[in-house]
Amino acid sequence: KIKQDMKIHGTAKGGAIGKKDFGVAFGGGNGDTYPDSLGSDANIDETNCTIDTSEKILGVGSLSLNGSSAYGDLDGSASDYGFLTEAFSLSMWLYPTDIGHKDIIFDNCDVETNNVGFYCRFNVSGADNKILVSFCNNGASDNFETTAVWTTDEWQLFQVLYDGSTMTVYRNGVNVGSASASAFSVTPSFLPRIGWGANGNDNKYTGLIDDMVLFDERIISSGERASLYNSGSGELVSTVFASGDRSGLKVYYNMDEITADVILNNAIPT
């Protein structure tokens, strides 16, 4: 269960690391910077989220969503995220404390076939907890369900890889579903949202999220996936993708702090 919820501001909890700390030298003062993040700050504007400093997989905290009123909206413009129907990698740690049917994990089309974009949500039937992933394109869709492997009250590494023709989902480094999907280049209907449909459709996610990253036109390798999983202990994106090897990295959230209702995008260069 979630043991402690709080908002961390500034450098509370012994120094939750902020945008400025990461921007100059992610991992240490050596001039190493992340690539331009969408040309904007790409922070997450959060609503009723908190930082849980007790139950986390990495860093000093994780993002807690209460399942009733909490969610987060990624900044920028919808066109910044067109790569989500072209080729991308998404990696994030999930710790659901409750799994309900149609609970949204990530969405930028409001879970609506007639819109444009990508979404992933839980599909529940009896005791089976699956994740549905889908592309929507003006009435057409490509989608599939993972196997029923998702559980509550434990950390699980959720990864979606799309190479332009095949979409694959991994849980803790293991392939749990794959299907063909046609790429298309159309401006998405909405900015991405975590924890709820992009325009309020379907249900809200209940639980924790940690260390989330999006890559544009880069399919992370099996070795990189294994390093991020790190035998279940996890490893920071900032460690796995070292200096000189961050091509395609668009947004990265270590979920360690909330400042003035904003979750900082740690991929901002200086």
PDB file of C-alpha atoms in Angstrom:
ATOM      1  CA  LYS A   1       0.000   0.000   0.000  1.00  0.00           C
ATOM      2  CA  ILE A   2       1.017   3.624  -0.381  1.00  0.00           C
ATOM      3  CA  LYS A   3       2.625   4.491   2.914  1.00  0.00           C
ATOM      4  CA  GLN A   4       3.269   8.215   2.725  1.00  0.00           C
ATOM      5  CA  ASP A   5       2.101  11.004   0.434  1.00  0.00           C
ATOM      6  CA  MET A   6       3.519  14.499   0.375  1.00  0.00           C
ATOM      7  CA  LYS A   7       4.618  17.208  -1.993  1.00  0.00           C
ATOM      8  CA  ILE A   8       8.313  17.925  -2.124  1.00  0.00           C
ATOM      9  CA  HIS A   9       9.271  21.490  -2.933  1.00  0.00           C
ATOM     10  CA  GLY A  10      12.742  22.787  -3.638  1.00  0.00           C
ATOM     11  CA  THR A  11      15.369  20.571  -2.076  1.00  0.00           C
ATOM     12  CA  ALA A  12      13.331  18.866   0.603  1.00  0.00           C
ATOM     13  CA  LYS A  13      14.022  15.290   1.657  1.00  0.00           C
ATOM     14  CA  GLY A  14      17.779  15.751   1.554  1.00  0.00           C
ATOM     15  CA  GLY A  15      17.865  17.361  -1.862  1.00  0.00           C
ATOM     16  CA  ALA A  16      15.250  16.285  -4.377  1.00  0.00           C
ATOM     17  CA  ILE A  17      16.991  17.192  -7.605  1.00  0.00           C
ATOM     18  CA  GLY A  18      15.459  19.873  -9.774  1.00  0.00           C
ATOM     19  CA  LYS A  19      15.656  21.046 -13.361  1.00  0.00           C
ATOM     20  CA  LYS A  20      18.713  23.204 -12.898  1.00  0.00           C
ATOM     21  CA  ASP A  21      20.712  20.454 -11.214  1.00  0.00           C
ATOM     22  CA  PHE A  22      20.090  18.029 -14.060  1.00  0.00           C
ATOM     23  CA  GLY A  23      20.282  20.508 -16.924  1.00  0.00           C
ATOM     24  CA  VAL A  24      23.968  21.352 -16.750  1.00  0.00           C
ATOM     25  CA  ALA A  25      25.390  17.920 -16.137  1.00  0.00           C
ATOM     26  CA  PHE A  26      23.060  15.013 -15.718  1.00  0.00           C
ATOM     27  CA  GLY A  27      25.058  12.780 -13.436  1.00  0.00           C
ATOM     28  CA  GLY A  28      27.818  15.061 -12.569  1.00  0.00           C
ATOM     29  CA  GLY A  29      29.253  18.458 -13.592  1.00  0.00           C
ATOM     30  CA  ASN A  30      31.031  17.224 -16.719  1.00  0.00           C
ATOM     31  CA  GLY A  31      29.132  19.311 -19.260  1.00  0.00           C
ATOM     32  CA  ASP A  32      26.895  16.390 -20.243  1.00  0.00           C
ATOM     33  CA  THR A  33      23.482  17.679 -21.364  1.00  0.00           C
ATOM     34  CA  TYR A  34      20.286  16.128 -22.618  1.00  0.00           C
ATOM     35  CA  PRO A  35      19.034  16.938 -26.135  1.00  0.00           C
ATOM     36  CA  ASP A  36      16.503  19.674 -26.781  1.00  0.00           C
ATOM     37  CA  SER A  37      13.197  18.540 -25.322  1.00  0.00           C
ATOM     38  CA  LEU A  38      10.531  19.341 -27.937  1.00  0.00           C
ATOM     39  CA  GLY A  39      11.732  22.927 -28.118  1.00  0.00           C
ATOM     40  CA  SER A  40       9.760  23.642 -24.922  1.00  0.00           C
ATOM     41  CA  ASP A  41      10.125  22.762 -21.265  1.00  0.00           C
ATOM     42  CA  ALA A  42       7.719  19.787 -21.597  1.00  0.00           C
ATOM     43  CA  ASN A  43       7.030  19.780 -17.881  1.00  0.00           C
ATOM     44  CA  ILE A  44       3.957  17.984 -16.506  1.00  0.00           C
ATOM     45  CA  ASP A  45       1.218  20.162 -15.055  1.00  0.00           C
ATOM     46  CA  GLU A  46      -0.160  17.997 -12.272  1.00  0.00           C
ATOM     47  CA  THR A  47      -3.581  17.999 -10.664  1.00  0.00           C
ATOM     48  CA  ASN A  48      -3.905  16.525  -7.157  1.00  0.00           C
ATOM     49  CA  CYS A  49      -0.782  14.370  -7.471  1.00  0.00           C
ATOM     50  CA  THR A  50       1.683  13.935  -4.610  1.00  0.00           C
ATOM     51  CA  ILE A  51       5.188  12.568  -4.152  1.00  0.00           C
ATOM     52  CA  ASP A  52       5.438   9.348  -2.149  1.00  0.00           C
ATOM     53  CA  THR A  53       8.827   9.242  -0.447  1.00  0.00           C
ATOM     54  CA  SER A  54       8.255   5.863   1.183  1.00  0.00           C
ATOM     55  CA  GLU A  55       7.266   3.569  -1.689  1.00  0.00           C
ATOM     56  CA  LYS A  56       9.522   4.252  -4.666  1.00  0.00           C
ATOM     57  CA  ILE A  57      11.692   2.238  -7.008  1.00  0.00           C
ATOM     58  CA  LEU A  58      14.342   4.881  -7.771  1.00  0.00           C
ATOM     59  CA  GLY A  59      15.482   8.256  -6.519  1.00  0.00           C
ATOM     60  CA  VAL A  60      13.864   9.917  -3.516  1.00  0.00           C
ATOM     61  CA  GLY A  61      10.214   9.533  -4.462  1.00  0.00           C
ATOM     62  CA  SER A  62       7.547   8.451  -6.917  1.00  0.00           C
ATOM     63  CA  LEU A  63       4.445  10.122  -8.321  1.00  0.00           C
ATOM     64  CA  SER A  64       1.252   9.150  -6.495  1.00  0.00           C
ATOM     65  CA  LEU A  65      -2.158   9.295  -8.222  1.00  0.00           C
ATOM     66  CA  ASN A  66      -5.243   8.744  -6.085  1.00  0.00           C
ATOM     67  CA  GLY A  67      -7.582   7.255  -8.715  1.00  0.00           C
ATOM     68  CA  SER A  68     -10.272   9.877  -8.153  1.00  0.00           C
ATOM     69  CA  SER A  69      -8.918  13.313  -9.017  1.00  0.00           C
ATOM     70  CA  ALA A  70      -5.209  13.045  -9.862  1.00  0.00           C
ATOM     71  CA  TYR A  71      -3.601  13.216 -13.305  1.00  0.00           C
ATOM     72  CA  GLY A  72      -0.841  15.037 -15.179  1.00  0.00           C
ATOM     73  CA  ASP A  73      -0.730  16.906 -18.505  1.00  0.00           C
ATOM     74  CA  LEU A  74       2.478  17.098 -20.545  1.00  0.00           C
ATOM     75  CA  ASP A  75       3.319  20.597 -21.790  1.00  0.00           C
ATOM     76  CA  GLY A  76       4.042  21.728 -25.322  1.00  0.00           C
ATOM     77  CA  SER A  77       1.810  21.493 -28.364  1.00  0.00           C
ATOM     78  CA  ALA A  78       0.036  18.412 -29.700  1.00  0.00           C
ATOM     79  CA  SER A  79       2.252  18.431 -32.814  1.00  0.00           C
ATOM     80  CA  ASP A  80       5.323  17.934 -30.605  1.00  0.00           C
ATOM     81  CA  TYR A  81       4.114  14.397 -29.924  1.00  0.00           C
ATOM     82  CA  GLY A  82       3.407  13.267 -33.484  1.00  0.00           C
ATOM     83  CA  PHE A  83       6.188  10.695 -33.104  1.00  0.00           C
ATOM     84  CA  LEU A  84       3.823   8.648 -30.910  1.00  0.00           C
ATOM     85  CA  THR A  85       2.196   7.274 -34.081  1.00  0.00           C
ATOM     86  CA  GLU A  86       5.432   7.068 -36.095  1.00  0.00           C
ATOM     87  CA  ALA A  87       8.150   5.357 -34.004  1.00  0.00           C
ATOM     88  CA  PHE A  88       8.945   5.636 -30.300  1.00  0.00           C
ATOM     89  CA  SER A  89       9.878   3.999 -27.029  1.00  0.00           C
ATOM     90  CA  LEU A  90       8.024   4.573 -23.755  1.00  0.00           C
ATOM     91  CA  SER A  91       9.386   3.277 -20.455  1.00  0.00           C
ATOM     92  CA  MET A  92       7.927   3.830 -16.974  1.00  0.00           C
ATOM     93  CA  TRP A  93       7.676   2.035 -13.658  1.00  0.00           C
ATOM     94  CA  LEU A  94       4.124   1.276 -12.455  1.00  0.00           C
ATOM     95  CA  TYR A  95       2.925   0.374  -8.965  1.00  0.00           C
ATOM     96  CA  PRO A  96      -0.872   0.095  -9.171  1.00  0.00           C
ATOM     97  CA  THR A  97      -2.570  -0.054  -5.775  1.00  0.00           C
ATOM     98  CA  ASP A  98      -5.854  -0.879  -7.486  1.00  0.00           C
ATOM     99  CA  ILE A  99      -6.558  -1.975 -11.059  1.00  0.00           C
ATOM    100  CA  GLY A 100      -9.932  -1.173 -12.570  1.00  0.00           C
ATOM    101  CA  HIS A 101     -11.334  -1.663 -16.048  1.00  0.00           C
ATOM    102  CA  LYS A 102     -10.452   1.223 -18.370  1.00  0.00           C
ATOM    103  CA  ASP A 103      -8.028   2.855 -15.943  1.00  0.00           C
ATOM    104  CA  ILE A 104      -5.834   5.069 -18.126  1.00  0.00           C
ATOM    105  CA  ILE A 105      -2.042   4.972 -17.947  1.00  0.00           C
ATOM    106  CA  PHE A 106      -1.109   7.251 -20.882  1.00  0.00           C
ATOM    107  CA  ASP A 107      -3.274   8.876 -23.542  1.00  0.00           C
ATOM    108  CA  ASN A 108      -3.293  11.641 -26.156  1.00  0.00           C
ATOM    109  CA  CYS A 109      -6.455  10.762 -28.107  1.00  0.00           C
ATOM    110  CA  ASP A 110      -9.011  10.574 -25.266  1.00  0.00           C
ATOM    111  CA  VAL A 111      -9.403   6.829 -25.909  1.00  0.00           C
ATOM    112  CA  GLU A 112     -11.530   7.629 -28.932  1.00  0.00           C
ATOM    113  CA  THR A 113     -11.115   5.930 -32.323  1.00  0.00           C
ATOM    114  CA  ASN A 114     -12.364   9.017 -34.153  1.00  0.00           C
ATOM    115  CA  ASN A 115      -9.513  11.058 -32.674  1.00  0.00           C
ATOM    116  CA  VAL A 116      -5.793  10.788 -33.449  1.00  0.00           C
ATOM    117  CA  GLY A 117      -3.130   9.450 -31.125  1.00  0.00           C
ATOM    118  CA  PHE A 118      -1.960   6.647 -28.841  1.00  0.00           C
ATOM    119  CA  TYR A 119      -3.232   5.306 -25.546  1.00  0.00           C
ATOM    120  CA  CYS A 120      -2.670   2.515 -23.061  1.00  0.00           C
ATOM    121  CA  ARG A 121      -5.088   1.477 -20.322  1.00  0.00           C
ATOM    122  CA  PHE A 122      -5.939  -1.478 -18.117  1.00  0.00           C
ATOM    123  CA  ASN A 123      -8.543  -3.929 -19.387  1.00  0.00           C
ATOM    124  CA  VAL A 124      -9.972  -6.095 -16.617  1.00  0.00           C
ATOM    125  CA  SER A 125     -12.064  -9.221 -17.008  1.00  0.00           C
ATOM    126  CA  GLY A 126     -12.641 -11.210 -13.844  1.00  0.00           C
ATOM    127  CA  ALA A 127      -9.235 -11.820 -12.292  1.00  0.00           C
ATOM    128  CA  ASP A 128      -7.374 -11.002 -15.525  1.00  0.00           C
ATOM    129  CA  ASN A 129      -5.526  -7.690 -15.582  1.00  0.00           C
ATOM    130  CA  LYS A 130      -4.347  -6.845 -19.082  1.00  0.00           C
ATOM    131  CA  ILE A 131      -3.143  -3.646 -20.726  1.00  0.00           C
ATOM    132  CA  LEU A 132      -4.678  -2.493 -23.999  1.00  0.00           C
ATOM    133  CA  VAL A 133      -2.479  -0.410 -26.286  1.00  0.00           C
ATOM    134  CA  SER A 134      -3.923   1.330 -29.316  1.00  0.00           C
ATOM    135  CA  PHE A 135      -3.352   3.752 -32.179  1.00  0.00           C
ATOM    136  CA  CYS A 136      -6.370   5.801 -33.247  1.00  0.00           C
ATOM    137  CA  ASN A 137      -6.576   7.584 -36.592  1.00  0.00           C
ATOM    138  CA  ASN A 138      -9.836   9.258 -37.557  1.00  0.00           C
ATOM    139  CA  GLY A 139     -12.034   6.184 -37.246  1.00  0.00           C
ATOM    140  CA  ALA A 140      -9.374   3.515 -37.792  1.00  0.00           C
ATOM    141  CA  SER A 141      -7.402   1.798 -35.046  1.00  0.00           C
ATOM    142  CA  ASP A 142      -4.710  -0.797 -34.434  1.00  0.00           C
ATOM    143  CA  ASN A 143      -4.738  -2.308 -30.957  1.00  0.00           C
ATOM    144  CA  PHE A 144      -4.010  -5.390 -28.895  1.00  0.00           C
ATOM    145  CA  GLU A 145      -4.074  -6.610 -25.309  1.00  0.00           C
ATOM    146  CA  THR A 146      -1.124  -7.903 -23.355  1.00  0.00           C
ATOM    147  CA  THR A 147      -1.283 -11.146 -21.453  1.00  0.00           C
ATOM    148  CA  ALA A 148      -2.881 -11.014 -17.989  1.00  0.00           C
ATOM    149  CA  VAL A 149       0.295 -10.418 -15.997  1.00  0.00           C
ATOM    150  CA  TRP A 150      -0.259  -7.061 -14.277  1.00  0.00           C
ATOM    151  CA  THR A 151      -0.587  -7.017 -10.521  1.00  0.00           C
ATOM    152  CA  THR A 152      -1.184  -4.603  -7.660  1.00  0.00           C
ATOM    153  CA  ASP A 153       1.169  -3.507  -4.888  1.00  0.00           C
ATOM    154  CA  GLU A 154       4.445  -4.217  -6.644  1.00  0.00           C
ATOM    155  CA  TRP A 155       6.724  -2.325  -9.001  1.00  0.00           C
ATOM    156  CA  GLN A 156       6.578  -3.398 -12.649  1.00  0.00           C
ATOM    157  CA  LEU A 157       8.551  -1.937 -15.549  1.00  0.00           C
ATOM    158  CA  PHE A 158       6.110  -1.102 -18.366  1.00  0.00           C
ATOM    159  CA  GLN A 159       7.636  -0.495 -21.785  1.00  0.00           C
ATOM    160  CA  VAL A 160       6.048   0.089 -25.196  1.00  0.00           C
ATOM    161  CA  LEU A 161       8.250  -0.054 -28.289  1.00  0.00           C
ATOM    162  CA  TYR A 162       6.992   0.861 -31.752  1.00  0.00           C
ATOM    163  CA  ASP A 163       9.323   0.647 -34.760  1.00  0.00           C
ATOM    164  CA  GLY A 164       6.903   1.931 -37.382  1.00  0.00           C
ATOM    165  CA  SER A 165       5.336  -1.418 -38.145  1.00  0.00           C
ATOM    166  CA  THR A 166       5.218  -3.521 -34.962  1.00  0.00           C
ATOM    167  CA  MET A 167       4.218  -2.485 -31.455  1.00  0.00           C
ATOM    168  CA  THR A 168       5.526  -4.564 -28.534  1.00  0.00           C
ATOM    169  CA  VAL A 169       4.872  -4.349 -24.806  1.00  0.00           C
ATOM    170  CA  TYR A 170       7.325  -5.571 -22.174  1.00  0.00           C
ATOM    171  CA  ARG A 171       6.736  -6.207 -18.486  1.00  0.00           C
ATOM    172  CA  ASN A 172       9.941  -6.438 -16.466  1.00  0.00           C
ATOM    173  CA  GLY A 173      11.874  -7.025 -19.675  1.00  0.00           C
ATOM    174  CA  VAL A 174       9.649  -9.854 -20.898  1.00  0.00           C
ATOM    175  CA  ASN A 175       7.565  -9.592 -24.082  1.00  0.00           C
ATOM    176  CA  VAL A 176       3.890  -9.760 -23.026  1.00  0.00           C
ATOM    177  CA  GLY A 177       2.254  -8.812 -26.323  1.00  0.00           C
ATOM    178  CA  SER A 178       2.973  -7.663 -29.851  1.00  0.00           C
ATOM    179  CA  ALA A 179       1.035  -6.774 -32.990  1.00  0.00           C
ATOM    180  CA  SER A 180       1.362  -5.054 -36.345  1.00  0.00           C
ATOM    181  CA  ALA A 181       0.369  -1.399 -36.426  1.00  0.00           C
ATOM    182  CA  SER A 182       0.447   1.055 -39.317  1.00  0.00           C
ATOM    183  CA  ALA A 183       2.412   4.246 -38.779  1.00  0.00           C
ATOM    184  CA  PHE A 184       0.919   7.597 -39.729  1.00  0.00           C
ATOM    185  CA  SER A 185       1.972  11.228 -39.490  1.00  0.00           C
ATOM    186  CA  VAL A 186      -0.969  13.279 -38.264  1.00  0.00           C
ATOM    187  CA  THR A 187      -1.056  15.852 -35.479  1.00  0.00           C
ATOM    188  CA  PRO A 188      -2.530  14.162 -32.381  1.00  0.00           C
ATOM    189  CA  SER A 189      -5.878  15.349 -31.100  1.00  0.00           C
ATOM    190  CA  PHE A 190      -4.565  16.272 -27.634  1.00  0.00           C
ATOM    191  CA  LEU A 191      -1.454  16.743 -25.572  1.00  0.00           C
ATOM    192  CA  PRO A 192      -0.503  13.558 -23.675  1.00  0.00           C
ATOM    193  CA  ARG A 193      -1.932  12.954 -20.233  1.00  0.00           C
ATOM    194  CA  ILE A 194      -0.886  10.404 -17.629  1.00  0.00           C
ATOM    195  CA  GLY A 195      -3.463   8.878 -15.310  1.00  0.00           C
ATOM    196  CA  TRP A 196      -6.649   9.797 -17.227  1.00  0.00           C
ATOM    197  CA  GLY A 197      -8.066  10.217 -20.735  1.00  0.00           C
ATOM    198  CA  ALA A 198      -6.634  13.270 -22.500  1.00  0.00           C
ATOM    199  CA  ASN A 199     -10.050  14.966 -22.573  1.00  0.00           C
ATOM    200  CA  GLY A 200     -11.583  13.249 -19.537  1.00  0.00           C
ATOM    201  CA  ASN A 201     -12.664   9.923 -21.021  1.00  0.00           C
ATOM    202  CA  ASP A 202     -12.511   6.582 -19.166  1.00  0.00           C
ATOM    203  CA  ASN A 203     -11.172   6.135 -15.614  1.00  0.00           C
ATOM    204  CA  LYS A 204      -8.242   7.403 -13.596  1.00  0.00           C
ATOM    205  CA  TYR A 205      -5.160   5.385 -12.658  1.00  0.00           C
ATOM    206  CA  THR A 206      -4.649   4.496  -8.985  1.00  0.00           C
ATOM    207  CA  GLY A 207      -1.109   4.011  -7.741  1.00  0.00           C
ATOM    208  CA  LEU A 208       2.459   5.183  -8.322  1.00  0.00           C
ATOM    209  CA  ILE A 209       4.576   6.029 -11.374  1.00  0.00           C
ATOM    210  CA  ASP A 210       8.351   6.433 -11.426  1.00  0.00           C
ATOM    211  CA  ASP A 211      11.177   7.223 -13.876  1.00  0.00           C
ATOM    212  CA  MET A 212       9.245   7.808 -17.113  1.00  0.00           C
ATOM    213  CA  VAL A 213      10.950   8.451 -20.457  1.00  0.00           C
ATOM    214  CA  LEU A 214       9.888   8.934 -24.080  1.00  0.00           C
ATOM    215  CA  PHE A 215      12.171   8.453 -27.088  1.00  0.00           C
ATOM    216  CA  ASP A 216      11.364   9.707 -30.596  1.00  0.00           C
ATOM    217  CA  GLU A 217      12.382   7.421 -33.482  1.00  0.00           C
ATOM    218  CA  ARG A 218      14.561   5.331 -31.172  1.00  0.00           C
ATOM    219  CA  ILE A 219      13.762   1.756 -30.229  1.00  0.00           C
ATOM    220  CA  ILE A 220      15.628   0.971 -27.042  1.00  0.00           C
ATOM    221  CA  SER A 221      17.634  -2.228 -27.273  1.00  0.00           C
ATOM    222  CA  SER A 222      17.266  -5.441 -25.312  1.00  0.00           C
ATOM    223  CA  GLY A 223      20.408  -4.532 -23.400  1.00  0.00           C
ATOM    224  CA  GLU A 224      19.030  -1.096 -22.537  1.00  0.00           C
ATOM    225  CA  ARG A 225      15.732  -2.616 -21.429  1.00  0.00           C
ATOM    226  CA  ALA A 226      17.595  -5.080 -19.227  1.00  0.00           C
ATOM    227  CA  SER A 227      19.679  -2.276 -17.736  1.00  0.00           C
ATOM    228  CA  LEU A 228      16.581  -0.222 -16.912  1.00  0.00           C
ATOM    229  CA  TYR A 229      15.021  -3.273 -15.235  1.00  0.00           C
ATOM    230  CA  ASN A 230      18.273  -4.183 -13.465  1.00  0.00           C
ATOM    231  CA  SER A 231      17.001  -7.512 -12.125  1.00  0.00           C
ATOM    232  CA  GLY A 232      14.005  -5.769 -10.573  1.00  0.00           C
ATOM    233  CA  SER A 233      15.953  -3.111  -8.674  1.00  0.00           C
ATOM    234  CA  GLY A 234      15.679  -0.569 -11.484  1.00  0.00           C
ATOM    235  CA  GLU A 235      18.256   1.829 -12.858  1.00  0.00           C
ATOM    236  CA  LEU A 236      17.834   5.512 -13.627  1.00  0.00           C
ATOM    237  CA  VAL A 237      17.387   6.552 -17.239  1.00  0.00           C
ATOM    238  CA  SER A 238      20.103   9.129 -16.616  1.00  0.00           C
ATOM    239  CA  THR A 239      22.530   6.318 -15.765  1.00  0.00           C
ATOM    240  CA  VAL A 240      21.589   3.824 -18.493  1.00  0.00           C
ATOM    241  CA  PHE A 241      21.706   6.430 -21.248  1.00  0.00           C
ATOM    242  CA  ALA A 242      25.090   7.953 -20.625  1.00  0.00           C
ATOM    243  CA  SER A 243      26.774  10.962 -22.175  1.00  0.00           C
ATOM    244  CA  GLY A 244      26.817  10.779 -25.968  1.00  0.00           C
ATOM    245  CA  ASP A 245      24.080   8.125 -26.098  1.00  0.00           C
ATOM    246  CA  ARG A 246      20.868  10.096 -25.654  1.00  0.00           C
ATOM    247  CA  SER A 247      19.702  10.540 -29.236  1.00  0.00           C
ATOM    248  CA  GLY A 248      15.949  10.676 -29.549  1.00  0.00           C
ATOM    249  CA  LEU A 249      15.317  11.294 -25.850  1.00  0.00           C
ATOM    250  CA  LYS A 250      12.419  13.746 -25.728  1.00  0.00           C
ATOM    251  CA  VAL A 251      11.125  13.816 -22.159  1.00  0.00           C
ATOM    252  CA  TYR A 252      12.298  12.277 -18.902  1.00  0.00           C
ATOM    253  CA  TYR A 253      10.643  12.559 -15.502  1.00  0.00           C
ATOM    254  CA  ASN A 254      12.398  11.135 -12.448  1.00  0.00           C
ATOM    255  CA  MET A 255       9.218  11.881 -10.424  1.00  0.00           C
ATOM    256  CA  ASP A 256      11.249  13.034  -7.420  1.00  0.00           C
ATOM    257  CA  GLU A 257       9.532  16.352  -6.779  1.00  0.00           C
ATOM    258  CA  ILE A 258       6.579  18.625  -7.465  1.00  0.00           C
ATOM    259  CA  THR A 259       7.194  22.367  -7.472  1.00  0.00           C
ATOM    260  CA  ALA A 260       4.238  24.760  -7.796  1.00  0.00           C
ATOM    261  CA  ASP A 261       2.062  21.971  -9.265  1.00  0.00           C
ATOM    262  CA  VAL A 262       4.703  21.138 -11.869  1.00  0.00           C
ATOM    263  CA  ILE A 263       6.657  17.930 -12.386  1.00  0.00           C
ATOM    264  CA  LEU A 264       9.931  18.933 -13.988  1.00  0.00           C
ATOM    265  CA  ASN A 265      11.119  17.458 -17.261  1.00  0.00           C
ATOM    266  CA  ASN A 266      14.678  16.466 -16.449  1.00  0.00           C
ATOM    267  CA  ALA A 267      15.641  16.341 -20.129  1.00  0.00           C
ATOM    268  CA  ILE A 268      15.931  20.136 -20.437  1.00  0.00           C
ATOM    269  CA  PRO A 269      19.313  21.299 -21.751  1.00  0.00           C
ATOM    270  CA  THR A 270      21.006  24.485 -20.551  1.00  0.00           C
TER     271      THR A 270
END
